[in-house]
Amino acid sequence: DAGVIQSPRHEVTEMGQEVTLRCKPISGHNSLFWYRQTMMRGLELLIYFNNNVPIDDSGMPEDRFSAKMPNASFSTLKIQPSEPRDSAVYFCASKRTGKSYEQYFGPGTRLTVT
Amino acid sequence: ELKVEQNPLFLSMQEGKNYTIYCNYSTTSDRLYWYRQDPGKSLESLFVLLSNGAVKQEGRLMASLDTKARLSTLHITAAVHDLSATYFCAVDIRGGADGLTFGKGTHLIIQP
């Protein structure tokens, strides 16, 4: 199994630009999660989907952030417009539904907004 | 609001020593997870603890869960340099299909 795939791995952009992060979950996993990791705030859950449906987006910091999951094998996290404080590592994770299953994390996208 | 607290946050120890990392959480849950993160890398799942009294061991690491005390421990036995990493505990509170709330992590350095 290829694991969770994220792209790009690194993104450098200027303030005000739109940024789109992509995630392909592990085949057969029907829950998908987006997290953000910073030194100051640690690991934070942004949003998660079950069976492609957004369940809880209360962790999305502002309206500038949006996420979609058009099908079981693809999700995007979009920031528009981006700001320097959005600089972080963004992780996507997936799991099978059921309490005995753990989340598997992708390699992350390191975002730098200048 | 669920809070997850780890201590210590930083730990430097010598090879061959034993030590324990503690994870306290504020809301009832019977699901606790331990992850490892190497610098610049992703998170690797170590243990999934699903019930009160659960104990799991892998090599020099052993994790336990006391849901009544809302406490999990990660015990390191005879530490070796390769175990140097940041260790996170995480909790979910609603059935295993929800996102995780993480502790701030314990940055562990094991000196030869």
PDB file of C-alpha atoms in Angstrom:
ATOM      1  CA  ASP A   1       0.000   0.000   0.000  1.00  0.00           C
ATOM      2  CA  ALA A   2       1.335   3.431  -0.920  1.00  0.00           C
ATOM      3  CA  GLY A   3       0.185   5.096   2.259  1.00  0.00           C
ATOM      4  CA  VAL A   4      -1.396   8.524   2.450  1.00  0.00           C
ATOM      5  CA  ILE A   5      -0.107  10.709  -0.377  1.00  0.00           C
ATOM      6  CA  GLN A   6       0.160  14.482  -0.096  1.00  0.00           C
ATOM      7  CA  SER A   7       1.223  17.082  -2.591  1.00  0.00           C
ATOM      8  CA  PRO A   8       3.063  19.303  -2.841  1.00  0.00           C
ATOM      9  CA  ARG A   9       5.611  18.398  -0.176  1.00  0.00           C
ATOM     10  CA  HIS A  10       6.854  21.962   0.033  1.00  0.00           C
ATOM     11  CA  GLU A  11       5.129  25.170  -0.964  1.00  0.00           C
ATOM     12  CA  VAL A  12       6.469  28.693  -0.774  1.00  0.00           C
ATOM     13  CA  THR A  13       4.088  31.465  -1.695  1.00  0.00           C
ATOM     14  CA  GLU A  14       3.579  35.155  -1.185  1.00  0.00           C
ATOM     15  CA  MET A  15       0.990  36.646   1.098  1.00  0.00           C
ATOM     16  CA  GLY A  16      -2.334  37.020  -0.629  1.00  0.00           C
ATOM     17  CA  GLN A  17      -1.906  34.111  -3.003  1.00  0.00           C
ATOM     18  CA  GLU A  18      -4.173  31.097  -3.119  1.00  0.00           C
ATOM     19  CA  VAL A  19      -2.725  27.815  -1.905  1.00  0.00           C
ATOM     20  CA  THR A  20      -4.178  24.349  -2.557  1.00  0.00           C
ATOM     21  CA  LEU A  21      -2.962  21.287  -0.712  1.00  0.00           C
ATOM     22  CA  ARG A  22      -3.890  17.822  -1.935  1.00  0.00           C
ATOM     23  CA  CYS A  23      -4.361  14.466  -0.269  1.00  0.00           C
ATOM     24  CA  LYS A  24      -5.020  10.921  -1.444  1.00  0.00           C
ATOM     25  CA  PRO A  25      -6.060   8.645   1.438  1.00  0.00           C
ATOM     26  CA  ILE A  26      -5.228   4.971   1.742  1.00  0.00           C
ATOM     27  CA  SER A  27      -7.563   2.866  -0.377  1.00  0.00           C
ATOM     28  CA  GLY A  28     -10.419   1.493   1.697  1.00  0.00           C
ATOM     29  CA  HIS A  29     -10.161   4.157   4.388  1.00  0.00           C
ATOM     30  CA  ASN A  30     -13.381   6.108   4.717  1.00  0.00           C
ATOM     31  CA  SER A  31     -12.347   8.780   7.214  1.00  0.00           C
ATOM     32  CA  LEU A  32     -10.002  11.600   6.284  1.00  0.00           C
ATOM     33  CA  PHE A  33      -8.507  14.268   8.519  1.00  0.00           C
ATOM     34  CA  TRP A  34      -6.586  17.487   7.998  1.00  0.00           C
ATOM     35  CA  TYR A  35      -4.207  18.664  10.746  1.00  0.00           C
ATOM     36  CA  ARG A  36      -1.855  21.609  11.081  1.00  0.00           C
ATOM     37  CA  GLN A  37       1.376  21.558  13.062  1.00  0.00           C
ATOM     38  CA  THR A  38       3.202  24.659  14.315  1.00  0.00           C
ATOM     39  CA  MET A  39       5.745  25.216  17.045  1.00  0.00           C
ATOM     40  CA  MET A  40       3.427  27.538  18.925  1.00  0.00           C
ATOM     41  CA  ARG A  41       0.163  25.585  18.740  1.00  0.00           C
ATOM     42  CA  GLY A  42       1.316  22.027  18.201  1.00  0.00           C
ATOM     43  CA  LEU A  43      -0.908  19.638  16.246  1.00  0.00           C
ATOM     44  CA  GLU A  44      -4.427  20.906  15.608  1.00  0.00           C
ATOM     45  CA  LEU A  45      -7.325  19.201  13.897  1.00  0.00           C
ATOM     46  CA  LEU A  46      -8.739  21.421  11.166  1.00  0.00           C
ATOM     47  CA  ILE A  47     -11.506  19.323   9.625  1.00  0.00           C
ATOM     48  CA  TYR A  48     -12.474  15.734   9.028  1.00  0.00           C
ATOM     49  CA  PHE A  49     -14.644  13.783   6.627  1.00  0.00           C
ATOM     50  CA  ASN A  50     -16.486  10.490   6.972  1.00  0.00           C
ATOM     51  CA  ASN A  51     -17.532   8.861   3.687  1.00  0.00           C
ATOM     52  CA  ASN A  52     -16.632  12.087   1.863  1.00  0.00           C
ATOM     53  CA  VAL A  53     -18.957  14.194   4.029  1.00  0.00           C
ATOM     54  CA  PRO A  54     -17.496  16.958   6.211  1.00  0.00           C
ATOM     55  CA  ILE A  55     -18.381  16.178   9.810  1.00  0.00           C
ATOM     56  CA  ASP A  56     -16.645  18.807  11.908  1.00  0.00           C
ATOM     57  CA  ASP A  57     -14.923  21.914  10.575  1.00  0.00           C
ATOM     58  CA  SER A  58     -14.806  23.772  13.880  1.00  0.00           C
ATOM     59  CA  GLY A  59     -11.027  23.686  13.796  1.00  0.00           C
ATOM     60  CA  MET A  60     -10.776  25.629  10.554  1.00  0.00           C
ATOM     61  CA  PRO A  61      -9.241  28.889  11.706  1.00  0.00           C
ATOM     62  CA  GLU A  62     -10.989  31.326   9.386  1.00  0.00           C
ATOM     63  CA  ASP A  63     -13.181  31.621   6.337  1.00  0.00           C
ATOM     64  CA  ARG A  64      -9.996  31.831   4.303  1.00  0.00           C
ATOM     65  CA  PHE A  65      -9.688  28.069   4.798  1.00  0.00           C
ATOM     66  CA  SER A  66     -11.878  25.595   2.943  1.00  0.00           C
ATOM     67  CA  ALA A  67     -11.720  21.848   2.361  1.00  0.00           C
ATOM     68  CA  LYS A  68     -13.429  19.480  -0.031  1.00  0.00           C
ATOM     69  CA  MET A  69     -13.584  15.783  -0.623  1.00  0.00           C
ATOM     70  CA  PRO A  70     -15.233  15.219  -4.015  1.00  0.00           C
ATOM     71  CA  ASN A  71     -14.642  11.452  -3.915  1.00  0.00           C
ATOM     72  CA  ALA A  72     -13.230   8.709  -1.717  1.00  0.00           C
ATOM     73  CA  SER A  73      -9.727   9.046  -3.101  1.00  0.00           C
ATOM     74  CA  PHE A  74      -9.089  12.781  -3.099  1.00  0.00           C
ATOM     75  CA  SER A  75      -9.310  15.797  -0.806  1.00  0.00           C
ATOM     76  CA  THR A  76      -8.114  19.385  -1.000  1.00  0.00           C
ATOM     77  CA  LEU A  77      -7.422  22.070   1.577  1.00  0.00           C
ATOM     78  CA  LYS A  78      -7.461  25.567   0.175  1.00  0.00           C
ATOM     79  CA  ILE A  79      -6.262  28.814   1.719  1.00  0.00           C
ATOM     80  CA  GLN A  80      -7.362  32.012  -0.002  1.00  0.00           C
ATOM     81  CA  PRO A  81      -5.861  34.522   0.564  1.00  0.00           C
ATOM     82  CA  SER A  82      -2.828  33.136   2.376  1.00  0.00           C
ATOM     83  CA  GLU A  83      -1.112  34.986   5.226  1.00  0.00           C
ATOM     84  CA  PRO A  84       2.316  34.544   6.875  1.00  0.00           C
ATOM     85  CA  ARG A  85       0.673  33.112  10.008  1.00  0.00           C
ATOM     86  CA  ASP A  86      -0.591  30.215   7.902  1.00  0.00           C
ATOM     87  CA  SER A  87       2.973  28.947   7.623  1.00  0.00           C
ATOM     88  CA  ALA A  88       2.971  25.440   9.083  1.00  0.00           C
ATOM     89  CA  VAL A  89       3.159  21.777   8.210  1.00  0.00           C
ATOM     90  CA  TYR A  90      -0.205  20.462   7.075  1.00  0.00           C
ATOM     91  CA  PHE A  91      -0.843  16.758   7.536  1.00  0.00           C
ATOM     92  CA  CYS A  92      -3.538  14.626   6.026  1.00  0.00           C
ATOM     93  CA  ALA A  93      -4.478  11.370   7.761  1.00  0.00           C
ATOM     94  CA  SER A  94      -6.902   8.566   6.997  1.00  0.00           C
ATOM     95  CA  LYS A  95      -8.384   5.568   8.783  1.00  0.00           C
ATOM     96  CA  ARG A  96     -11.025   2.902   8.543  1.00  0.00           C
ATOM     97  CA  THR A  97     -14.178   3.591  10.494  1.00  0.00           C
ATOM     98  CA  GLY A  98     -14.204   1.824  13.825  1.00  0.00           C
ATOM     99  CA  LYS A  99     -12.645   2.516  17.162  1.00  0.00           C
ATOM    100  CA  SER A 100      -9.888  -0.067  16.917  1.00  0.00           C
ATOM    101  CA  TYR A 101      -8.252   1.537  13.913  1.00  0.00           C
ATOM    102  CA  GLU A 102      -5.570   4.171  14.132  1.00  0.00           C
ATOM    103  CA  GLN A 103      -5.038   7.119  11.854  1.00  0.00           C
ATOM    104  CA  TYR A 104      -2.252   6.910   9.290  1.00  0.00           C
ATOM    105  CA  PHE A 105      -0.549  10.175   8.508  1.00  0.00           C
ATOM    106  CA  GLY A 106       0.782  11.402   5.215  1.00  0.00           C
ATOM    107  CA  PRO A 107       4.237  12.966   4.862  1.00  0.00           C
ATOM    108  CA  GLY A 108       2.871  16.485   5.235  1.00  0.00           C
ATOM    109  CA  THR A 109       3.092  19.682   3.216  1.00  0.00           C
ATOM    110  CA  ARG A 110       5.424  22.326   4.574  1.00  0.00           C
ATOM    111  CA  LEU A 111       3.852  25.693   3.707  1.00  0.00           C
ATOM    112  CA  THR A 112       5.782  28.939   3.918  1.00  0.00           C
ATOM    113  CA  VAL A 113       3.948  32.198   3.269  1.00  0.00           C
ATOM    114  CA  THR A 114       6.224  35.221   2.877  1.00  0.00           C
TER     115      THR A 114
ATOM    116  CA  GLU B   1     -13.095  21.373  25.657  1.00  0.00           C
ATOM    117  CA  LEU B   2     -10.870  18.327  25.707  1.00  0.00           C
ATOM    118  CA  LYS B   3      -7.376  19.014  26.966  1.00  0.00           C
ATOM    119  CA  VAL B   4      -4.441  16.645  26.716  1.00  0.00           C
ATOM    120  CA  GLU B   5      -1.356  17.330  28.785  1.00  0.00           C
ATOM    121  CA  GLN B   6       1.959  15.569  28.530  1.00  0.00           C
ATOM    122  CA  ASN B   7       4.904  15.721  30.837  1.00  0.00           C
ATOM    123  CA  PRO B   8       7.677  16.182  30.671  1.00  0.00           C
ATOM    124  CA  LEU B   9       7.841  18.220  27.465  1.00  0.00           C
ATOM    125  CA  PHE B  10      11.583  17.782  27.216  1.00  0.00           C
ATOM    126  CA  LEU B  11      13.652  14.878  28.424  1.00  0.00           C
ATOM    127  CA  SER B  12      17.332  14.179  28.061  1.00  0.00           C
ATOM    128  CA  MET B  13      18.512  10.827  29.304  1.00  0.00           C
ATOM    129  CA  GLN B  14      21.365   8.410  28.968  1.00  0.00           C
ATOM    130  CA  GLU B  15      21.318   5.111  27.187  1.00  0.00           C
ATOM    131  CA  GLY B  16      20.423   2.202  29.421  1.00  0.00           C
ATOM    132  CA  LYS B  17      18.160   4.210  31.718  1.00  0.00           C
ATOM    133  CA  ASN B  18      14.436   3.805  32.256  1.00  0.00           C
ATOM    134  CA  TYR B  19      11.900   6.594  32.123  1.00  0.00           C
ATOM    135  CA  THR B  20       8.182   7.271  31.881  1.00  0.00           C
ATOM    136  CA  ILE B  21       6.221   9.862  29.926  1.00  0.00           C
ATOM    137  CA  TYR B  22       2.814  10.821  31.305  1.00  0.00           C
ATOM    138  CA  CYS B  23      -0.319  11.820  29.437  1.00  0.00           C
ATOM    139  CA  ASN B  24      -3.361  13.237  31.235  1.00  0.00           C
ATOM    140  CA  TYR B  25      -6.617  14.121  29.535  1.00  0.00           C
ATOM    141  CA  SER B  26      -9.627  16.046  30.753  1.00  0.00           C
ATOM    142  CA  THR B  27     -12.669  14.204  29.352  1.00  0.00           C
ATOM    143  CA  THR B  28     -13.810  10.636  29.633  1.00  0.00           C
ATOM    144  CA  SER B  29     -12.445   8.500  26.825  1.00  0.00           C
ATOM    145  CA  ASP B  30     -11.440   4.876  26.385  1.00  0.00           C
ATOM    146  CA  ARG B  31      -9.330   5.451  23.310  1.00  0.00           C
ATOM    147  CA  LEU B  32      -5.813   6.749  23.519  1.00  0.00           C
ATOM    148  CA  TYR B  33      -3.077   6.729  20.912  1.00  0.00           C
ATOM    149  CA  TRP B  34       0.686   7.158  21.021  1.00  0.00           C
ATOM    150  CA  TYR B  35       2.619   8.456  18.023  1.00  0.00           C
ATOM    151  CA  ARG B  36       6.280   9.012  17.319  1.00  0.00           C
ATOM    152  CA  GLN B  37       7.658  11.836  15.175  1.00  0.00           C
ATOM    153  CA  ASP B  38      11.247  12.129  13.990  1.00  0.00           C
ATOM    154  CA  PRO B  39      12.540  15.602  13.046  1.00  0.00           C
ATOM    155  CA  GLY B  40      11.093  16.767   9.747  1.00  0.00           C
ATOM    156  CA  LYS B  41       9.046  13.602   9.377  1.00  0.00           C
ATOM    157  CA  SER B  42       5.456  12.508   9.703  1.00  0.00           C
ATOM    158  CA  LEU B  43       3.770  10.788  12.626  1.00  0.00           C
ATOM    159  CA  GLU B  44       4.141   7.059  13.092  1.00  0.00           C
ATOM    160  CA  SER B  45       1.538   5.136  15.077  1.00  0.00           C
ATOM    161  CA  LEU B  46       3.004   3.274  18.051  1.00  0.00           C
ATOM    162  CA  PHE B  47       0.086   2.092  20.168  1.00  0.00           C
ATOM    163  CA  VAL B  48      -3.696   2.133  20.233  1.00  0.00           C
ATOM    164  CA  LEU B  49      -5.157   1.662  23.722  1.00  0.00           C
ATOM    165  CA  LEU B  50      -8.856   0.866  23.691  1.00  0.00           C
ATOM    166  CA  SER B  51      -9.929   0.025  27.208  1.00  0.00           C
ATOM    167  CA  ASN B  52      -9.226   0.631  30.850  1.00  0.00           C
ATOM    168  CA  GLY B  53      -6.205  -1.345  31.960  1.00  0.00           C
ATOM    169  CA  ALA B  54      -4.944  -1.866  28.429  1.00  0.00           C
ATOM    170  CA  VAL B  55      -1.216  -2.489  28.220  1.00  0.00           C
ATOM    171  CA  LYS B  56       0.768  -2.852  25.030  1.00  0.00           C
ATOM    172  CA  GLN B  57       4.461  -3.425  24.507  1.00  0.00           C
ATOM    173  CA  GLU B  58       6.735  -3.143  21.511  1.00  0.00           C
ATOM    174  CA  GLY B  59      10.418  -3.606  22.060  1.00  0.00           C
ATOM    175  CA  ARG B  60      11.632  -1.174  24.722  1.00  0.00           C
ATOM    176  CA  LEU B  61       8.351   0.771  24.793  1.00  0.00           C
ATOM    177  CA  MET B  62       5.323  -0.087  26.874  1.00  0.00           C
ATOM    178  CA  ALA B  63       2.103   1.909  27.022  1.00  0.00           C
ATOM    179  CA  SER B  64      -0.751   1.643  29.503  1.00  0.00           C
ATOM    180  CA  LEU B  65      -4.126   3.268  30.012  1.00  0.00           C
ATOM    181  CA  ASP B  66      -6.080   4.050  33.178  1.00  0.00           C
ATOM    182  CA  THR B  67      -9.386   5.552  32.063  1.00  0.00           C
ATOM    183  CA  LYS B  68     -10.561   6.197  35.603  1.00  0.00           C
ATOM    184  CA  ALA B  69      -7.545   8.363  36.318  1.00  0.00           C
ATOM    185  CA  ARG B  70      -7.606   9.685  32.730  1.00  0.00           C
ATOM    186  CA  LEU B  71      -3.943   8.825  32.512  1.00  0.00           C
ATOM    187  CA  SER B  72      -1.730   7.005  30.067  1.00  0.00           C
ATOM    188  CA  THR B  73       1.951   6.267  30.443  1.00  0.00           C
ATOM    189  CA  LEU B  74       4.664   5.444  27.951  1.00  0.00           C
ATOM    190  CA  HIS B  75       7.517   3.623  29.640  1.00  0.00           C
ATOM    191  CA  ILE B  76      10.945   3.344  28.096  1.00  0.00           C
ATOM    192  CA  THR B  77      13.138   0.498  29.268  1.00  0.00           C
ATOM    193  CA  ALA B  78      16.915   0.535  28.838  1.00  0.00           C
ATOM    194  CA  ALA B  79      16.791   3.432  26.402  1.00  0.00           C
ATOM    195  CA  VAL B  80      18.846   3.389  23.226  1.00  0.00           C
ATOM    196  CA  HIS B  81      19.817   6.307  20.998  1.00  0.00           C
ATOM    197  CA  ASP B  82      17.431   5.218  18.218  1.00  0.00           C
ATOM    198  CA  LEU B  83      14.481   6.027  20.445  1.00  0.00           C
ATOM    199  CA  SER B  84      15.318   9.732  20.326  1.00  0.00           C
ATOM    200  CA  ALA B  85      12.225  11.435  18.870  1.00  0.00           C
ATOM    201  CA  THR B  86       9.159  13.415  19.865  1.00  0.00           C
ATOM    202  CA  TYR B  87       6.350  11.321  21.328  1.00  0.00           C
ATOM    203  CA  PHE B  88       2.734  12.426  21.213  1.00  0.00           C
ATOM    204  CA  CYS B  89      -0.296  11.080  22.952  1.00  0.00           C
ATOM    205  CA  ALA B  90      -3.721  11.755  21.463  1.00  0.00           C
ATOM    206  CA  VAL B  91      -7.316  11.183  22.474  1.00  0.00           C
ATOM    207  CA  ASP B  92     -10.607  10.934  20.646  1.00  0.00           C
ATOM    208  CA  ILE B  93     -13.861  10.985  22.522  1.00  0.00           C
ATOM    209  CA  ARG B  94     -16.643   9.954  20.193  1.00  0.00           C
ATOM    210  CA  GLY B  95     -16.521   6.493  18.782  1.00  0.00           C
ATOM    211  CA  GLY B  96     -13.265   6.311  16.914  1.00  0.00           C
ATOM    212  CA  ALA B  97     -14.378   8.159  13.794  1.00  0.00           C
ATOM    213  CA  ASP B  98     -13.458  11.576  15.076  1.00  0.00           C
ATOM    214  CA  GLY B  99     -10.368  13.683  14.904  1.00  0.00           C
ATOM    215  CA  LEU B 100      -7.701  13.460  17.544  1.00  0.00           C
ATOM    216  CA  THR B 101      -6.727  15.982  20.183  1.00  0.00           C
ATOM    217  CA  PHE B 102      -2.976  15.843  20.699  1.00  0.00           C
ATOM    218  CA  GLY B 103      -0.733  16.657  23.610  1.00  0.00           C
ATOM    219  CA  LYS B 104       2.131  19.050  22.992  1.00  0.00           C
ATOM    220  CA  GLY B 105       4.587  16.188  22.674  1.00  0.00           C
ATOM    221  CA  THR B 106       7.595  15.018  24.653  1.00  0.00           C
ATOM    222  CA  HIS B 107      10.907  15.764  22.974  1.00  0.00           C
ATOM    223  CA  LEU B 108      13.163  12.890  24.002  1.00  0.00           C
ATOM    224  CA  ILE B 109      16.920  12.936  23.556  1.00  0.00           C
ATOM    225  CA  ILE B 110      18.868   9.815  24.450  1.00  0.00           C
ATOM    226  CA  GLN B 111      22.566  10.366  24.753  1.00  0.00           C
ATOM    227  CA  PRO B 112      25.042   7.569  24.059  1.00  0.00           C
TER     228      PRO B 112
END
